[in-house]
Coordinates of C-alpha atoms in Angstrom, one line a residue:
Chain T
X1138 CA 54.9 17.0 -87.4
X1139 CA 58.4 17.2 -87.1
X1140 CA 59.9 20.3 -88.1
X1141 CA 61.3 18.4 -91.5
X1142 CA 58.2 17.6 -92.1
X1143 CA 56.4 20.9 -91.9
X1144 CA 59.7 22.5 -94.0
X1145 CA 57.8 19.8 -96.8
X1146 CA 54.4 20.2 -96.6
X1147 CA 54.8 24.3 -96.5
X1148 CA 57.0 23.6 -99.6
X1149 CA 54.3 21.3 -101.3
X1150 CA 51.9 23.9 -100.5
X1151 CA 53.5 26.5 -102.0
X1152 CA 54.3 25.1 -105.1
X1153 CA 50.5 23.3 -105.5
X1154 CA 49.1 27.0 -105.1
X1155 CA 51.2 28.2 -108.2
X1156 CA 49.2 25.9 -110.8
X1157 CA 45.2 25.8 -108.6
X1158 CA 45.9 29.8 -108.9
X1159 CA 47.5 29.2 -112.2
X1160 CA 44.7 27.0 -113.9
X1161 CA 42.2 29.7 -111.8
X1162 CA 43.4 32.8 -113.7
X1163 CA 43.6 30.5 -117.5
X1164 CA 39.7 30.2 -116.6
X1165 CA 39.2 33.4 -116.1
X1166 CA 41.3 34.8 -118.9
X1167 CA 42.2 32.0 -121.3
X1168 CA 41.2 34.3 -124.1
X1169 CA 43.4 37.8 -123.5
X1170 CA 46.8 35.4 -122.2
X1171 CA 49.7 37.1 -124.5
X1172 CA 53.2 36.5 -124.2
X1173 CA 53.7 37.0 -120.4
X1174 CA 50.6 37.3 -118.4
X1175 CA 48.3 40.0 -119.4
X1176 CA 49.3 43.6 -118.5
X1177 CA 48.8 44.7 -115.1
X1178 CA 50.8 47.9 -115.2
X1179 CA 53.7 49.3 -113.9
X1180 CA 54.2 48.3 -110.4
X1181 CA 52.5 44.8 -112.1
X1182 CA 55.7 44.5 -114.6
X1183 CA 58.4 45.8 -112.6
X1184 CA 57.2 42.4 -110.0
X1185 CA 57.3 40.3 -113.7
X1186 CA 60.9 42.2 -114.3
X1187 CA 62.2 40.9 -110.8
X1188 CA 60.9 37.3 -110.4
X1189 CA 62.2 37.0 -113.6
X1190 CA 65.5 37.9 -112.5
X1191 CA 65.4 35.9 -108.7
X1192 CA 66.7 32.7 -109.4
X1193 CA 68.5 29.9 -106.8
X1194 CA 71.7 32.4 -107.0
X1195 CA 70.2 35.2 -106.0
X1196 CA 68.1 34.0 -103.0
X1197 CA 70.7 31.4 -101.4
X1198 CA 73.9 31.6 -103.7
X1199 CA 74.4 35.4 -102.3
X1200 CA 74.4 34.7 -99.4
X1201 CA 76.8 32.3 -99.1
X1202 CA 79.4 34.2 -101.2
X1203 CA 79.0 37.4 -98.7
X1204 CA 79.7 34.9 -95.9
X1205 CA 82.8 33.6 -96.9
X1206 CA 84.5 37.0 -98.7
X1207 CA 82.2 40.2 -97.0
X1208 CA 83.1 43.1 -98.7
X1209 CA 84.7 41.2 -101.7
X1210 CA 81.2 39.4 -102.3
X1211 CA 79.4 42.9 -103.1
X1212 CA 80.8 43.1 -106.2
X1213 CA 77.6 39.9 -107.0
X1214 CA 75.2 42.3 -105.3
X1215 CA 76.2 45.4 -107.1
X1216 CA 76.9 43.8 -110.5
X1217 CA 73.5 42.1 -110.4
X1218 CA 72.1 45.7 -109.6
X1219 CA 73.5 47.6 -112.1
X1220 CA 72.7 45.9 -114.8
X1221 CA 70.1 46.9 -115.6
X1222 CA 71.0 50.8 -115.8
X1223 CA 73.5 49.3 -118.5
X1224 CA 70.1 47.7 -120.3
X1225 CA 67.7 50.4 -120.0
X1226 CA 69.5 53.1 -121.6
X1227 CA 71.9 51.3 -124.2
X1228 CA 69.7 48.7 -125.4
X1229 CA 66.2 48.6 -124.1
X1230 CA 63.9 50.6 -126.3
X1231 CA 66.1 51.3 -128.7
X1232 CA 65.6 47.1 -129.4
X1233 CA 62.5 47.2 -128.8
X1234 CA 62.1 49.7 -131.8
X1235 CA 64.6 47.1 -133.9
X1236 CA 61.7 44.8 -133.6
X1237 CA 63.1 41.8 -132.9
X1238 CA 62.6 40.3 -129.2
X1239 CA 65.4 37.5 -128.8
X1240 CA 68.8 37.6 -129.2
X1241 CA 69.6 35.2 -132.3
X1242 CA 66.2 36.8 -133.7
X1243 CA 68.2 40.1 -133.5
X1244 CA 72.0 39.1 -134.1
X1245 CA 70.6 37.3 -137.7
X1246 CA 68.4 40.6 -138.7
X1247 CA 70.9 43.0 -138.0
X1248 CA 74.2 41.3 -139.8
X1249 CA 71.8 39.4 -141.8
X1250 CA 73.8 36.3 -141.6
X1251 CA 72.7 32.4 -141.1
X1252 CA 76.3 32.1 -139.6
X1253 CA 75.9 35.0 -136.7
X1254 CA 72.2 33.4 -135.9
X1255 CA 73.9 29.7 -135.6
X1256 CA 76.9 31.5 -133.3
X1257 CA 74.5 33.5 -131.5
X1258 CA 71.7 30.7 -130.8
X1259 CA 74.8 28.0 -129.1
X1260 CA 75.6 31.0 -127.3
X1261 CA 72.2 31.3 -126.0
X1262 CA 71.4 27.9 -125.9
X1263 CA 75.3 27.6 -123.7
X1264 CA 73.9 31.0 -121.7
X1265 CA 70.7 28.7 -120.9
X1266 CA 72.5 25.4 -119.2
X1267 CA 75.1 27.2 -117.6
X1268 CA 72.5 29.4 -115.7
X1269 CA 70.0 26.2 -114.9
X1270 CA 73.3 24.7 -114.0
X1271 CA 73.8 26.8 -110.7
X1272 CA 69.9 26.4 -110.0
X1273 CA 70.1 22.9 -110.3
X1274 CA 72.5 23.1 -108.3
X1275 CA 70.7 24.6 -105.8
X1276 CA 67.5 22.4 -106.3
X1277 CA 70.0 19.9 -104.7
X1278 CA 71.0 21.2 -102.0
X1279 CA 67.6 22.3 -101.2
X1280 CA 66.6 19.0 -101.8
X1281 CA 69.4 17.2 -99.6
X1282 CA 68.6 19.8 -96.6
X1283 CA 64.6 19.4 -96.8
X1284 CA 64.7 15.4 -97.1
X1285 CA 68.3 14.5 -96.0
X1286 CA 69.9 12.5 -98.7
X1287 CA 73.4 12.9 -100.6
X1288 CA 74.3 15.7 -102.9
X1289 CA 73.6 13.6 -106.0
X1290 CA 70.5 11.4 -105.0
X1291 CA 69.3 15.4 -104.2
X1292 CA 70.0 16.1 -107.7
X1293 CA 68.0 13.3 -109.6
X1294 CA 65.0 13.9 -107.9
X1295 CA 64.7 17.4 -108.1
X1296 CA 65.4 17.5 -111.2
X1297 CA 62.6 15.1 -111.7
X1298 CA 60.7 17.3 -109.8
X1299 CA 61.2 20.3 -111.9
X1300 CA 61.1 18.3 -115.3
X1301 CA 57.5 16.6 -113.9
X1302 CA 56.1 20.2 -113.0
X1303 CA 56.8 21.2 -116.1
X1304 CA 55.3 18.9 -118.0
X1305 CA 52.4 19.3 -115.9
X1306 CA 52.1 23.0 -115.8
X1307 CA 52.6 22.4 -119.4
X1308 CA 49.8 20.3 -120.0
X1309 CA 47.6 21.9 -118.0
X1310 CA 48.3 25.2 -119.6
X1311 CA 49.2 26.8 -116.4
X1312 CA 50.0 30.6 -117.2
X1313 CA 53.4 31.9 -114.4
X1314 CA 51.4 34.2 -112.5
X1315 CA 55.2 36.4 -112.3
X1316 CA 53.6 39.0 -109.9
X1317 CA 52.8 36.3 -107.1
X1318 CA 56.1 34.6 -107.8
X1319 CA 57.7 37.8 -106.8
X1320 CA 55.3 38.4 -103.8
X1321 CA 55.7 34.6 -102.8
X1322 CA 59.6 35.1 -103.1
X1323 CA 60.0 38.7 -101.2
X1324 CA 57.8 37.3 -98.3
X1325 CA 59.6 34.0 -97.9
X1326 CA 62.8 35.7 -98.0
X1327 CA 62.6 38.6 -95.6
X1328 CA 59.7 37.4 -92.9
X1329 CA 62.5 35.0 -91.7
X1330 CA 65.3 37.5 -91.7
X1331 CA 63.1 39.7 -89.6
X1332 CA 62.1 36.8 -87.3
X1333 CA 66.0 36.5 -87.2
X1334 CA 66.8 39.9 -86.4
X1335 CA 64.4 40.1 -84.2
X1336 CA 65.6 36.3 -82.2
X1337 CA 69.4 37.9 -81.9
X1338 CA 67.6 41.2 -80.8
X1339 CA 69.0 43.3 -83.5
X1340 CA 66.1 45.9 -85.1
X1341 CA 64.1 43.9 -87.3
X1342 CA 61.4 45.8 -88.6
X1343 CA 64.5 47.4 -91.4
X1344 CA 67.0 43.9 -91.0
X1345 CA 68.4 45.8 -93.8
X1346 CA 69.7 48.5 -91.2
X1347 CA 69.4 46.5 -88.5
X1348 CA 72.2 43.6 -89.6
X1349 CA 74.6 46.8 -89.0
X1350 CA 74.7 46.1 -85.0
X1351 CA 75.6 42.6 -85.3
X1352 CA 78.9 44.1 -87.7
X1353 CA 79.8 45.7 -85.1
X1354 CA 79.2 42.8 -82.8
X1355 CA 82.0 40.9 -84.4
X1356 CA 84.1 42.7 -84.9
X1357 CA 84.4 43.5 -81.3
X1358 CA 83.6 40.6 -79.4
X1359 CA 84.8 38.1 -81.8
X1360 CA 87.7 39.9 -83.8
X1361 CA 86.0 38.9 -87.3
X1362 CA 85.8 41.9 -89.5
X1363 CA 83.3 41.4 -92.1
X1364 CA 83.7 44.6 -94.0
X1365 CA 87.5 45.4 -94.1
X1366 CA 87.6 46.1 -98.2
X1367 CA 89.6 44.0 -100.2
X1368 CA 90.8 41.4 -98.0
X1369 CA 90.0 37.9 -100.0
X1370 CA 90.6 40.0 -103.1
X1371 CA 92.2 42.3 -105.1
X1372 CA 90.8 46.0 -106.7
X1373 CA 91.3 44.1 -109.8
X1374 CA 89.5 41.7 -108.9
X1375 CA 86.1 43.8 -107.2
X1376 CA 85.9 45.9 -110.7
X1377 CA 86.3 42.6 -113.4
X1378 CA 83.9 40.6 -111.8
X1379 CA 80.8 43.5 -111.0
X1380 CA 81.1 45.0 -115.0
X1381 CA 81.0 41.6 -115.7
X1382 CA 77.6 40.8 -114.2
X1383 CA 76.7 44.3 -115.4
X1384 CA 77.3 43.6 -119.1
X1385 CA 76.6 40.1 -118.7
X1386 CA 73.1 41.4 -117.9
X1387 CA 71.6 42.6 -120.8
X1388 CA 73.0 39.7 -122.2
X1389 CA 70.7 37.1 -121.4
X1390 CA 68.2 35.5 -123.4
X1391 CA 65.6 36.2 -120.4
X1392 CA 66.1 39.0 -119.4
X1393 CA 65.6 41.2 -123.0
X1394 CA 62.4 40.1 -123.6
X1395 CA 60.9 40.8 -120.7
X1396 CA 60.6 44.5 -123.0
X1397 CA 58.4 43.5 -125.0
X1398 CA 55.1 42.1 -122.4
X1399 CA 54.9 45.7 -121.9
X1400 CA 52.5 47.3 -124.5
X1401 CA 54.4 51.1 -124.6
X1402 CA 57.6 52.1 -124.5
X1403 CA 57.0 54.6 -122.3
X1404 CA 55.8 51.7 -119.8
X1405 CA 58.4 49.7 -120.1
X1406 CA 60.5 51.8 -119.4
X1407 CA 59.6 53.0 -116.2
X1408 CA 58.7 49.4 -115.2
X1409 CA 62.5 48.7 -114.9
X1410 CA 62.5 51.5 -112.7
X1411 CA 60.2 49.4 -110.1
X1412 CA 61.5 46.0 -111.4
X1413 CA 65.1 47.5 -110.0
X1414 CA 63.7 48.6 -106.5
X1415 CA 62.2 45.3 -106.6
X1416 CA 65.6 43.5 -106.7
X1417 CA 66.8 45.4 -104.6
X1418 CA 65.4 45.0 -101.4
X1419 CA 66.4 41.1 -101.9
X1420 CA 70.0 42.6 -102.3
X1421 CA 69.8 44.9 -99.9
X1422 CA 68.4 41.8 -97.1
X1423 CA 71.0 39.2 -98.9
X1424 CA 74.3 40.2 -97.2
X1425 CA 72.4 40.1 -93.5
X1426 CA 71.6 36.1 -94.1
X1427 CA 75.6 36.0 -94.1
X1428 CA 76.0 38.3 -91.2
X1429 CA 73.3 36.5 -88.9
X1430 CA 75.1 33.6 -90.4
X1431 CA 78.1 34.0 -89.3
X1432 CA 77.6 35.3 -85.7
X1433 CA 75.2 32.7 -84.2
X1434 CA 78.9 30.2 -85.8
X1435 CA 80.7 32.5 -83.4
X1436 CA 78.5 32.6 -80.8
X1437 CA 78.1 28.7 -80.9
X1438 CA 81.5 28.0 -80.7
X1439 CA 81.8 26.8 -84.6
X1440 CA 84.3 27.9 -85.9
X1441 CA 84.6 26.6 -89.5
X1442 CA 88.2 25.6 -91.6
X1443 CA 88.1 27.2 -94.7
X1444 CA 87.4 23.6 -97.0
X1445 CA 84.5 23.0 -94.9
X1446 CA 82.8 26.7 -94.9
X1447 CA 83.2 26.6 -98.8
X1448 CA 81.0 23.4 -99.1
X1449 CA 78.6 24.9 -96.9
X1450 CA 78.2 28.2 -97.9
X1451 CA 75.1 27.8 -100.3
X1452 CA 72.8 26.5 -97.5
X1453 CA 74.2 29.2 -95.6
X1454 CA 71.1 31.2 -95.0
X1455 CA 69.3 27.3 -94.2
X1456 CA 72.1 26.1 -92.0
X1457 CA 71.2 29.8 -89.9
X1458 CA 68.0 29.1 -89.5
X1459 CA 68.2 25.9 -88.4
X1460 CA 71.3 27.4 -86.0
X1461 CA 68.8 30.5 -85.1
X1462 CA 66.3 27.6 -83.9
X1463 CA 63.8 29.1 -86.3
X1464 CA 60.3 27.1 -86.6
X1465 CA 60.3 24.4 -88.9
X1466 CA 57.2 26.0 -90.5
X1467 CA 59.1 29.4 -90.9
X1468 CA 61.9 27.1 -92.6
X1469 CA 59.5 25.8 -94.7
X1470 CA 58.7 29.4 -95.6
X1471 CA 62.1 30.0 -96.8
X1472 CA 62.6 26.6 -98.4
X1473 CA 59.7 27.0 -100.4
X1474 CA 61.2 31.0 -101.6
X1475 CA 64.2 29.6 -102.9
X1476 CA 63.0 26.5 -104.2
X1477 CA 60.3 28.4 -106.8
X1478 CA 62.8 31.2 -107.7
X1479 CA 64.6 28.1 -108.5
X1480 CA 62.2 25.9 -110.0
X1481 CA 61.1 28.7 -112.3
X1482 CA 64.4 30.6 -113.3
X1483 CA 64.6 26.8 -114.9
X1484 CA 61.0 26.4 -116.5
X1485 CA 62.1 29.5 -118.3
X1486 CA 65.4 29.1 -119.1
X1487 CA 64.9 25.9 -120.9
X1488 CA 61.6 27.1 -122.5
X1489 CA 63.7 29.8 -123.7
X1490 CA 66.5 27.0 -124.7
X1491 CA 64.1 24.5 -126.5
X1492 CA 62.8 27.2 -128.1
X1493 CA 66.3 28.7 -130.0
X1494 CA 67.3 25.2 -130.4
X1495 CA 63.3 24.5 -132.4
X1496 CA 62.8 28.5 -134.2
X1497 CA 66.6 29.4 -134.4
X1498 CA 68.2 25.8 -135.7
X1499 CA 66.1 23.4 -137.0
X1500 CA 63.7 26.2 -138.6
X1501 CA 65.8 28.0 -139.8
X1502 CA 68.7 26.8 -140.7
X1503 CA 67.7 22.8 -140.8
X1504 CA 64.2 22.7 -142.4
X1505 CA 62.3 26.0 -143.5
X1506 CA 59.5 23.8 -144.2
X1507 CA 58.5 22.1 -140.6
X1508 CA 55.5 23.4 -139.8
X1509 CA 54.1 24.0 -136.8
X1510 CA 53.8 20.5 -135.0
X1511 CA 57.3 19.7 -136.2
X1512 CA 59.1 23.0 -134.2
X1513 CA 56.9 21.9 -130.9
X1514 CA 58.1 17.8 -131.0
X1515 CA 61.5 19.2 -131.4
X1516 CA 61.0 22.4 -128.5
X1517 CA 59.8 19.8 -126.2
X1518 CA 61.9 16.8 -127.0
X1519 CA 65.2 19.8 -127.0
X1520 CA 63.1 20.6 -122.9
X1521 CA 64.4 17.6 -122.5
X1522 CA 67.7 17.1 -123.6
X1523 CA 68.2 19.8 -122.1
X1524 CA 67.1 19.5 -118.9
X1525 CA 69.4 16.1 -119.2
X1526 CA 73.0 17.9 -119.6
X1527 CA 72.0 20.5 -117.0
X1528 CA 71.4 17.0 -114.4
X1529 CA 75.0 16.0 -115.9
X1530 CA 76.6 18.9 -115.5
X1531 CA 75.2 19.8 -112.1
X1532 CA 76.3 16.4 -110.6
X1533 CA 79.6 17.7 -110.2
X1534 CA 78.9 22.1 -110.5
X1535 CA 82.3 22.9 -110.6
X1536 CA 81.8 25.7 -107.9
X1537 CA 79.7 28.4 -105.9
X1538 CA 76.3 28.6 -107.4
X1539 CA 77.0 32.6 -107.4
X1540 CA 80.3 31.4 -109.4
X1541 CA 78.7 29.3 -112.0
X1542 CA 75.4 31.8 -112.6
X1543 CA 78.5 34.5 -113.0
X1544 CA 79.9 32.3 -116.0
X1545 CA 77.0 32.3 -117.5
X1546 CA 76.9 36.2 -117.2
X1547 CA 80.9 36.0 -118.3
X1548 CA 79.9 34.6 -121.6
X1549 CA 76.8 37.1 -122.8
X1550 CA 78.6 39.7 -121.9
X1551 CA 81.9 38.5 -124.2
X1552 CA 79.6 37.8 -126.6
X1553 CA 76.3 38.8 -127.0
X1554 CA 76.6 42.3 -125.0
X1555 CA 79.2 43.8 -127.2
X1556 CA 76.7 41.9 -130.3
X1557 CA 74.0 44.0 -129.1
X1558 CA 76.0 47.6 -128.7
X1559 CA 77.3 47.6 -132.2
X1560 CA 74.6 46.5 -133.7
X1561 CA 72.2 49.2 -132.3
X1562 CA 74.7 52.0 -131.5
X1563 CA 77.2 51.8 -135.5
X1564 CA 75.8 50.9 -138.6
X1565 CA 78.9 50.5 -139.7
X1566 CA 79.4 47.5 -137.7
X1567 CA 78.9 44.0 -140.3
X1568 CA 78.4 40.3 -140.1
X1569 CA 82.3 39.6 -140.4
X1570 CA 82.5 41.9 -137.0
X1571 CA 80.1 39.9 -135.7
X1572 CA 80.8 36.6 -136.1
X1573 CA 84.7 37.3 -135.3
X1574 CA 83.4 39.2 -132.3
X1575 CA 81.6 36.3 -131.2
X1576 CA 84.8 33.3 -132.0
X1577 CA 87.0 35.9 -129.7
X1578 CA 84.2 36.6 -127.5
X1579 CA 84.0 32.5 -126.7
X1580 CA 87.8 32.5 -126.9
X1581 CA 87.8 35.0 -124.0
X1582 CA 85.1 33.5 -121.9
X1583 CA 87.0 29.8 -121.8
X1584 CA 90.5 31.6 -121.7
X1585 CA 91.2 30.7 -118.3
X1586 CA 90.6 27.0 -118.3
X1587 CA 91.6 26.6 -121.7
X1588 CA 94.8 28.4 -121.6
X1589 CA 95.7 29.7 -118.3
X1590 CA 98.3 26.5 -118.2
X1591 CA 100.5 27.3 -120.9
X1592 CA 99.7 31.0 -120.5
X1593 CA 99.2 32.2 -117.0
X1594 CA 98.8 36.1 -118.7
X1595 CA 95.6 34.8 -119.7
X1596 CA 94.4 33.7 -116.5
X1597 CA 94.9 37.2 -115.0
X1598 CA 93.3 38.7 -117.5
X1599 CA 90.3 36.7 -117.9
X1600 CA 89.2 35.0 -114.9
X1601 CA 86.9 32.2 -115.4
X1602 CA 83.8 34.2 -113.2
X1603 CA 85.1 37.9 -114.7
X1604 CA 86.2 37.5 -117.9
X1605 CA 84.5 40.2 -119.4
X1606 CA 86.7 43.3 -117.8
X1607 CA 89.0 42.7 -120.8
X1608 CA 86.8 40.5 -122.6
X1609 CA 83.8 43.3 -124.0
X1610 CA 86.5 45.9 -125.0
X1611 CA 88.4 43.2 -126.7
X1612 CA 85.6 42.3 -128.8
X1613 CA 84.6 45.7 -129.1
X1614 CA 87.8 46.2 -130.6
X1615 CA 87.8 43.3 -133.2
X1616 CA 84.6 43.9 -133.9
X1617 CA 85.2 47.2 -135.3
X1618 CA 88.5 46.6 -136.6
X1619 CA 87.0 43.4 -139.0
X1620 CA 83.4 45.2 -139.9
X1621 CA 86.0 48.4 -141.1
X1622 CA 88.3 45.9 -142.8
X1623 CA 85.3 44.7 -145.0
X1624 CA 82.4 46.2 -146.6
X1625 CA 79.8 47.9 -145.0
X1626 CA 76.1 46.2 -143.9
X1627 CA 73.6 46.8 -147.1
X1628 CA 71.8 50.4 -147.5
X1629 CA 68.9 48.5 -146.3
X1630 CA 69.9 48.0 -143.0
X1631 CA 71.8 51.0 -142.3
X1632 CA 68.3 53.2 -143.7
X1633 CA 66.3 51.1 -141.1
X1634 CA 68.4 52.0 -137.7
X1635 CA 68.9 55.8 -139.4
X1636 CA 64.7 56.1 -139.8
X1637 CA 63.3 53.3 -137.8
X1638 CA 65.4 52.8 -134.5
X1639 CA 67.5 56.2 -134.2
X1640 CA 64.8 58.6 -136.0
X1641 CA 61.5 57.4 -135.1
X1642 CA 60.7 61.2 -134.0
X1643 CA 62.6 62.8 -136.5
Chain K
X1106 CA 70.1 68.2 -157.0
X1107 CA 73.7 66.5 -158.7
X1108 CA 74.5 65.4 -155.2
X1109 CA 72.3 63.2 -152.4
X1110 CA 73.7 65.3 -149.3
X1111 CA 75.7 62.8 -147.8
X1112 CA 74.0 60.1 -145.6
X1113 CA 73.7 60.3 -142.3
X1114 CA 75.9 57.3 -140.1
X1115 CA 74.9 55.8 -137.0
X1116 CA 76.6 56.2 -134.1
X1117 CA 77.0 56.7 -130.2
X1118 CA 79.6 59.0 -130.4
X1119 CA 78.3 61.4 -133.8
X1120 CA 74.3 61.2 -132.7
X1121 CA 72.3 62.7 -135.4
X1122 CA 70.3 66.7 -134.9
X1123 CA 66.7 66.4 -132.6
X1124 CA 66.0 63.6 -130.2
X1125 CA 69.1 61.1 -131.5
X1126 CA 71.6 63.9 -129.8
X1127 CA 68.8 64.9 -126.5
X1128 CA 68.9 61.2 -126.6
X1129 CA 72.3 60.4 -126.5
X1130 CA 73.1 63.2 -124.3
X1131 CA 71.1 61.6 -121.7
X1132 CA 72.5 58.0 -122.2
X1133 CA 76.2 60.0 -121.4
X1134 CA 75.5 61.6 -118.6
X1135 CA 73.6 59.0 -117.0
X1136 CA 76.8 55.6 -118.1
X1137 CA 79.0 59.0 -116.4
X1138 CA 77.3 58.9 -113.0
X1139 CA 76.9 55.1 -113.1
X1140 CA 81.1 54.4 -113.8
X1141 CA 82.2 57.1 -111.6
X1142 CA 80.3 56.1 -108.7
X1143 CA 80.0 52.4 -109.4
X1144 CA 83.5 51.8 -109.4
X1145 CA 85.3 55.1 -109.3
X1146 CA 84.6 54.6 -105.1
X1147 CA 86.1 51.1 -105.0
X1148 CA 89.2 52.8 -107.1
X1149 CA 89.3 55.6 -103.7
X1150 CA 88.9 52.6 -101.1
X1151 CA 91.6 50.8 -102.7
X1152 CA 94.4 53.2 -103.2
X1153 CA 93.5 55.7 -101.1
X1154 CA 93.5 52.5 -97.8
X1155 CA 95.6 54.0 -94.4
X1156 CA 95.7 57.2 -95.5
X1157 CA 93.6 60.0 -93.2
X1158 CA 90.4 59.3 -96.2
X1159 CA 90.1 55.3 -96.6
X1160 CA 90.4 55.8 -92.5
X1161 CA 87.1 57.6 -92.9
X1162 CA 86.0 55.5 -95.3
X1163 CA 86.0 52.7 -93.8
X1164 CA 85.4 53.9 -89.5
X1165 CA 83.0 56.2 -89.9
X1166 CA 79.2 54.8 -89.5
X1167 CA 76.0 55.0 -91.2
X1168 CA 73.2 53.5 -90.0
X1169 CA 76.1 51.1 -87.8
X1170 CA 78.0 50.2 -91.1
X1171 CA 80.8 51.0 -91.5
X1172 CA 81.0 54.1 -95.1
X1173 CA 82.0 52.2 -97.3
X1174 CA 80.2 48.9 -96.4
X1175 CA 77.3 50.5 -96.6
X1176 CA 77.9 52.7 -99.8
X1177 CA 78.4 50.0 -101.7
X1178 CA 76.4 47.4 -100.3
X1179 CA 73.1 49.8 -99.8
X1180 CA 73.4 53.3 -101.7
X1181 CA 75.2 52.2 -104.3
X1182 CA 71.7 49.6 -105.4
X1183 CA 69.1 52.9 -104.0
X1184 CA 71.9 54.6 -106.8
X1185 CA 71.0 53.1 -109.9
X1186 CA 67.4 53.3 -108.9
X1187 CA 68.0 57.1 -108.9
X1188 CA 69.8 56.9 -112.5
X1189 CA 67.0 55.2 -113.9
X1190 CA 64.3 56.9 -112.7
X1191 CA 66.5 60.5 -113.5
X1192 CA 66.9 58.7 -117.7
X1193 CA 63.6 58.1 -117.4
X1194 CA 62.2 61.5 -116.4
X1195 CA 64.2 63.4 -118.9
X1196 CA 63.4 60.4 -121.6
X1197 CA 60.0 61.1 -121.2
X1198 CA 60.6 65.6 -121.4
X1199 CA 62.6 64.7 -124.4
X1200 CA 60.2 62.5 -126.3
X1201 CA 57.7 65.0 -125.6
X1202 CA 59.4 67.9 -126.8
X1203 CA 60.4 66.5 -129.8
X1204 CA 56.4 64.8 -130.6
X1205 CA 55.5 68.5 -130.3
X1206 CA 57.8 69.4 -132.9
X1207 CA 56.6 66.7 -135.8
X1208 CA 53.3 67.5 -134.7
X1209 CA 52.5 64.6 -133.5
X1210 CA 50.2 62.9 -130.3
X1211 CA 52.7 61.8 -128.1
X1212 CA 52.3 57.9 -127.3

């Protein structure tokens, strides 16, 4: 067997073993299976949070953007970890006490408005689509890397593979084993990194520290300074991107519902700490791939012009492995981790998106008399439709994986985050404020492509990937102003907020 | 009893006395630590560039990494974990205290 077939073999083995382990687990505990698998304690809950979070953006995109931008790209690392602080302290346990598990459901209940539900559902579906597009780009790149076919064809293969995997897993009724998924992702990312550090002669036991020396070598021997702050962007760019990713975290549809799979609030809170630690393990490591990639490139005398570097950036993790002469099976392990992360993220998001179509749009708004099987049919059909839309978008991705993902975060941060925040912490916020807020948030998110040409100032204040630094506060102000100008929400809701959400221990 | 007491209106900036006030105090403390350390550091780094302080940040090495790179890339994720632990620890205490106050077992 040559290296490439080893790689493909390992990837297939990992994906099939997820199905087999799932089947085994299912036959053993078919009755206990609940919303997100069985309860496995705070550490297990943390692993579930982390595996749910890991996607092609974390495993492929992050290395790519740091490879291109150095310090400027650390905004992604920090934005995608710091968001959990906001989520934990401002929203998690309070929304849990409120008792609604998805953003559209919360917004519809809190603001008592079908229009708000409609908008929130559309926004949630939009977020899922954009987020999935980034995953499909990652899957397409990995398929084109492994099979040696061109990108467009690889995206089609990848899309077909994801959908058939979803159908098979759905037909077999396989529960997702989140703990095993996290373990696979973590090992498949860090073991190849240790191999790389060892191969290049750096401290390999903790490559997260070992890459420091590689940075010094790059600077000393090749005059490439990776670490200089604010060279490939401005302070405003850094801060606005970081802030956008943080507030977006709290609004992502598939992140919020994680808090309800743990039986009590206290364990739910502590599992966030573990989840954040498991996420940080990957994020501490991602810069190392970028640094080693740069180093190998200059050592072998390759100096890519910027456009070419940008084209290959999302694959830099894989390319670095190949350039270093990593054995095929280990490249396979690396690819398998990234691919399973992307696969399961897509699976989760397509299913949440489809559930939103069938419940929030179809059942709650179009046909309240629909029975279980009608709703199931709508959900299945809309999974395929959503996958089709994502596939079309992924054929012409407009940016790097992390940039596409950041747009999803900007949308969530500009629309859902202010509604959740004020919904919990200010009982005077009413439905008119909510609807106005979502509309303004949508405008902020897409201000650059829509109006940036006519009003350059808008393009500067609301950059596509980082519009929430100015957007989220603006939306909050609009919500406050509109709510104060219209009549307050019903007393029942205000009492509920006072006594149940904020008064459970009075 | 001609007038019902004026109702409390939920507001993050004017928390209700009791559990909520303690909870909000912790939240604001954590948010302060979150914002100042994350964004404050970047602002210092950008505005003090070229001064002795800026040179100290970019030219001191810690674990082979320049201090500012170590701070953002390695320490900040750790700092977020510390903040979450602090918040959880405080909230466990607060919940326990107020559960005793109303003589209810801790959930």
